[in-house]
Amino acid sequence: MSEAYEVGRSIYLPNRYVICYHIRLNPEAFEEVGALQSVLEAFTRRKISIVHIKLSRLRPRRPVEASVFVDVTDKKNSINDIERDLRKLRFTKEITVINPLPSGIILDNTLFPLSFMGERAIICTESFFKALLKDMREYLGTAHAVWLYHVGVNTGCNLYEKILKIVNKERIDEIVHLAQGLLQHVGFGIIRITYDVSRCQASIDVKDSFECKLFSNSQQPESHYLRGMLAGFLSKVFKREVKVEEHKCIAMGDEYCEFKANPLT
């Protein structure tokens, strides 16, 4: 069984005093063996426990951003000493010390906006998405499903075009594999696509669908946005418009969601 992955640069440890050192390193740091080790040693030398760490990905000629969350509950007098040690490192460009909010939670909001693969992004939680769909159903009725499907189609087409910037359009297996990985990476579910290009048909299994898990005891399939995304993406792959229908759904009590893609007649 896979474990959930907590995103974000934040942490909350009740009854502990955690602070964050946001360290901006010169671009050369990623090319220097041991650069990150020298940062971590600033804490280990003083026996300071690191409870969370985030690193920015490598970007040519851009600084390296490191968020290091440490527990200083019993060593608050070391906070300034650690900062001084970090500033002495050869690659250190800038340091920001972030203290917890009165509630105890600590957030590193030094970097903004958020982005994913070069595009601006937001983190959409389950409660937010469920409230959004509930309001849409209330005001649009059954039309909300049609609207979500068509928005999903456009999103799926955009996903295909984005993948083509990385993968040659002739390498269909790799395109489909990357699409599965990206959709899982951003939280839609664990997706497996089996397809036949010659027939423009596909069978898609989705485990733990984010969209369908919002509903339970439903009498009908509940995937509309993801279903549309699959339709838009596969239409681009097959170079022919397809329609995707959901035949099994976890909202109806099935073990997983099953979709079928077929050409539009």
C-alpha positions as MATLAB code, in Angstrom:
seq = 'MSEAYEVGRSIYLPNRYVICYHIRLNPEAFEEVGALQSVLEAFTRRKISIVHIKLSRLRPRRPVEASVFVDVTDKKNSINDIERDLRKLRFTKEITVINPLPSGIILDNTLFPLSFMGERAIICTESFFKALLKDMREYLGTAHAVWLYHVGVNTGCNLYEKILKIVNKERIDEIVHLAQGLLQHVGFGIIRITYDVSRCQASIDVKDSFECKLFSNSQQPESHYLRGMLAGFLSKVFKREVKVEEHKCIAMGDEYCEFKANPLT';
ca = [
       0.000    0.000    0.000;
       1.393    3.401   -0.967;
       1.746    6.170    1.587;
       0.228    9.625    1.125;
       2.727   12.381    0.327;
       2.332   15.719    2.119;
       3.047   18.629   -0.202;
       4.005   22.153    0.786;
       6.702   23.889    2.792;
       5.064   23.702    6.205;
       5.004   21.618    9.354;
       3.054   21.426   12.594;
       4.452   19.594   15.602;
       2.356   20.306   18.718;
       4.323   21.156   21.852;
       7.554   21.565   19.897;
       9.267   24.790   18.840;
      10.150   24.428   15.172;
      11.725   27.146   13.039;
      12.681   27.254    9.381;
      15.900   28.433    7.778;
      15.222   29.355    4.174;
      18.636   29.286    2.539;
      19.297   30.685   -0.918;
      22.467   29.218   -2.408;
      24.398   30.364   -5.447;
      23.655   28.381   -8.643;
      27.070   26.684   -8.438;
      25.973   24.819   -5.298;
      24.276   22.031   -7.269;
      27.478   21.400   -9.204;
      29.627   21.194   -6.086;
      29.868   17.767   -4.449;
      29.227   18.157   -0.712;
      27.533   21.577   -0.868;
      24.296   20.286    0.650;
      26.227   18.249    3.188;
      27.957   21.412    4.424;
      24.520   22.998    4.982;
      23.255   20.032    6.975;
      26.429   19.870    9.050;
      25.636   23.331   10.412;
      22.774   21.636   12.271;
      24.296   18.255   13.086;
      27.358   19.865   14.703;
      25.049   21.441   17.257;
      22.907   18.300   17.575;
      19.859   20.066   16.141;
      17.157   17.729   14.811;
      16.050   18.351   11.218;
      12.336   17.498   10.973;
      11.601   18.535    7.382;
      13.552   19.681    4.346;
      12.610   20.876    0.855;
      14.892   21.688   -2.056;
      14.080   23.515   -5.273;
      14.775   21.662   -8.481;
      17.831   22.494  -10.531;
      17.302   25.457  -12.853;
      20.190   26.711  -15.014;
      21.783   29.863  -13.624;
      19.136   30.172  -10.918;
      19.733   30.059   -7.149;
      19.147   26.862   -5.194;
      16.379   27.277   -2.596;
      16.486   25.142    0.562;
      13.884   25.143    3.330;
      15.238   23.407    6.428;
      12.824   22.965    9.356;
      14.506   22.193   12.674;
      13.351   21.452   16.219;
      14.972   23.919   18.628;
      12.594   23.334   21.544;
      15.463   22.836   23.978;
      18.100   24.809   22.078;
      16.584   28.194   21.299;
      19.851   29.856   22.250;
      21.429   28.216   19.188;
      19.160   29.932   16.624;
      21.453   32.904   15.986;
      24.602   30.771   16.089;
      23.234   28.462   13.391;
      22.324   31.422   11.204;
      25.853   32.783   11.597;
      27.362   29.397   10.652;
      25.162   29.173    7.560;
      26.123   32.661    6.410;
      29.788   31.657    6.498;
      29.279   28.901    3.916;
      30.857   29.610    0.547;
      27.664   29.160   -1.455;
      25.268   31.011    0.851;
      23.620   33.947   -0.884;
      20.786   34.838    1.500;
      19.137   33.449    4.650;
      15.672   34.038    6.089;
      14.810   32.727    9.548;
      11.078   31.963    9.838;
       9.438   31.614   13.228;
       6.226   29.675   13.906;
       2.811   31.310   14.125;
       1.197   31.538   17.586;
      -0.694   28.312   16.822;
       2.623   26.498   16.394;
       2.355   25.856   12.658;
       5.218   27.135   10.550;
       4.883   28.122    6.883;
       7.691   28.996    4.506;
       6.072   31.460    2.091;
       9.367   32.917    0.918;
       8.779   31.714   -2.648;
       5.663   32.696   -4.596;
       3.832   31.913   -6.822;
       3.744   28.129   -6.939;
       4.507   26.431  -10.237;
       4.475   22.970  -11.773;
       6.462   22.170  -14.910;
       6.823   25.863  -15.650;
       3.138   26.755  -15.188;
       1.616   28.619  -12.276;
      -0.257   26.230   -9.989;
      -2.407   26.103   -6.875;
      -2.938   23.293   -4.385;
      -6.602   22.296   -4.476;
      -7.687   20.316   -1.413;
     -10.470   17.743   -1.261;
     -12.752   19.955    0.845;
     -12.365   22.874   -1.588;
     -13.061   20.746   -4.669;
     -16.050   19.041   -3.025;
     -17.588   22.390   -2.072;
     -17.028   23.643   -5.625;
     -18.774   20.635   -7.167;
     -21.623   20.844   -4.658;
     -22.300   24.478   -5.600;
     -22.067   23.644   -9.298;
     -24.644   20.890   -8.933;
     -26.943   23.174   -6.979;
     -26.870   25.998   -9.536;
     -26.392   24.078  -12.802;
     -28.221   20.828  -12.097;
     -27.298   17.965  -14.409;
     -25.658   20.478  -16.768;
     -22.678   20.603  -14.421;
     -21.583   17.155  -15.661;
     -21.594   18.316  -19.299;
     -19.655   21.477  -18.413;
     -17.024   19.579  -16.410;
     -16.593   17.033  -19.210;
     -15.953   19.680  -21.852;
     -13.583   21.617  -19.596;
     -11.789   18.322  -19.030;
     -11.539   17.722  -22.782;
      -9.724   21.037  -23.232;
      -7.445   20.231  -20.305;
      -6.614   16.830  -21.782;
      -5.744   18.409  -25.140;
      -3.455   20.868  -23.355;
      -1.820   18.000  -21.464;
      -0.988   16.286  -24.746;
       0.507   19.467  -26.226;
       2.602   20.001  -23.107;
       3.949   16.453  -23.281;
       4.933   16.998  -26.930;
       7.413   19.605  -25.715;
       9.248   16.763  -23.991;
       8.491   13.644  -26.051;
       8.500   13.136  -29.839;
       4.921   12.768  -31.147;
       5.786    9.441  -32.806;
       6.619    7.831  -29.435;
       3.047    7.085  -28.413;
       3.926    4.593  -25.670;
       6.103    7.160  -23.939;
       3.485    9.895  -24.348;
       0.816    7.727  -22.709;
       3.189    6.575  -19.972;
       4.134   10.164  -19.134;
       0.476   11.249  -19.083;
      -0.322    8.469  -16.596;
       2.580    9.564  -14.420;
       1.716   13.253  -14.510;
      -1.951   12.683  -13.658;
      -0.919   10.519  -10.705;
       1.774   13.012   -9.690;
      -0.761   15.844   -9.299;
      -3.239   13.624   -7.458;
      -5.971   12.496   -9.872;
      -5.436    8.811   -9.164;
      -3.344    5.804  -10.131;
      -4.096    5.519  -13.842;
      -3.397    2.704  -16.296;
      -4.271    3.113  -19.983;
      -4.467    0.196  -22.419;
      -5.014    1.361  -25.982;
      -5.304    0.285  -29.607;
      -4.287    3.034  -32.015;
      -5.621    1.223  -35.090;
      -9.128    1.040  -33.600;
      -8.937    4.330  -31.692;
     -10.061    2.511  -28.564;
      -8.782    2.437  -25.005;
      -9.572    0.947  -21.619;
      -8.583    2.985  -18.578;
      -8.488    1.829  -14.958;
      -8.204    4.439  -12.220;
      -7.548    3.519   -8.604;
      -8.363    5.957   -5.812;
      -9.833    8.610   -8.121;
      -9.697   12.022   -6.457;
     -12.879   13.141   -8.217;
     -15.010   10.052   -7.572;
     -13.835    9.593   -3.993;
     -15.637   12.820   -3.111;
     -18.941   10.970   -3.424;
     -20.273    7.746   -1.962;
     -23.420    5.650   -2.232;
     -24.033    7.074   -5.684;
     -26.339    5.367   -8.155;
     -24.300    6.517  -11.137;
     -20.651    7.104  -12.120;
     -19.317   10.417  -10.823;
     -16.265   11.168  -12.989;
     -16.826   14.023  -15.403;
     -13.718   16.211  -15.321;
     -11.178   13.357  -15.434;
     -13.333   11.527  -17.977;
     -13.181   14.619  -20.176;
      -9.416   14.912  -19.700;
      -8.978   11.327  -20.876;
     -11.188   12.013  -23.892;
      -9.253   15.128  -24.894;
      -5.876   13.469  -24.407;
      -6.760   10.274  -26.271;
      -8.376   12.228  -29.114;
      -5.001   13.863  -29.651;
      -3.167   10.534  -29.390;
      -5.479    8.832  -31.901;
      -5.829   11.919  -34.098;
      -9.549   11.214  -34.033;
     -12.210   12.439  -31.636;
     -13.251    9.897  -29.034;
     -15.832    9.758  -26.291;
     -15.020    8.323  -22.884;
     -17.643    6.631  -20.689;
     -17.285    5.359  -17.146;
     -18.545    1.816  -16.513;
     -17.288    1.191  -12.982;
     -16.927    3.796  -10.249;
     -15.760    3.775   -6.654;
     -18.634    6.168   -5.882;
     -20.981    3.242   -6.647;
     -18.976    0.856   -4.488;
     -16.713   -0.598   -7.171;
     -13.101   -1.368   -6.298;
     -11.793    1.000   -8.970;
     -13.079    3.230  -11.771;
     -13.149    1.820  -15.287;
     -13.455    3.880  -18.453;
     -13.853    2.956  -22.104;
     -12.844    5.216  -24.991;
     -14.404    4.757  -28.409;
     -14.474    6.828  -31.603;
     -17.315    9.261  -32.092;
     -19.495    8.154  -34.970;
];
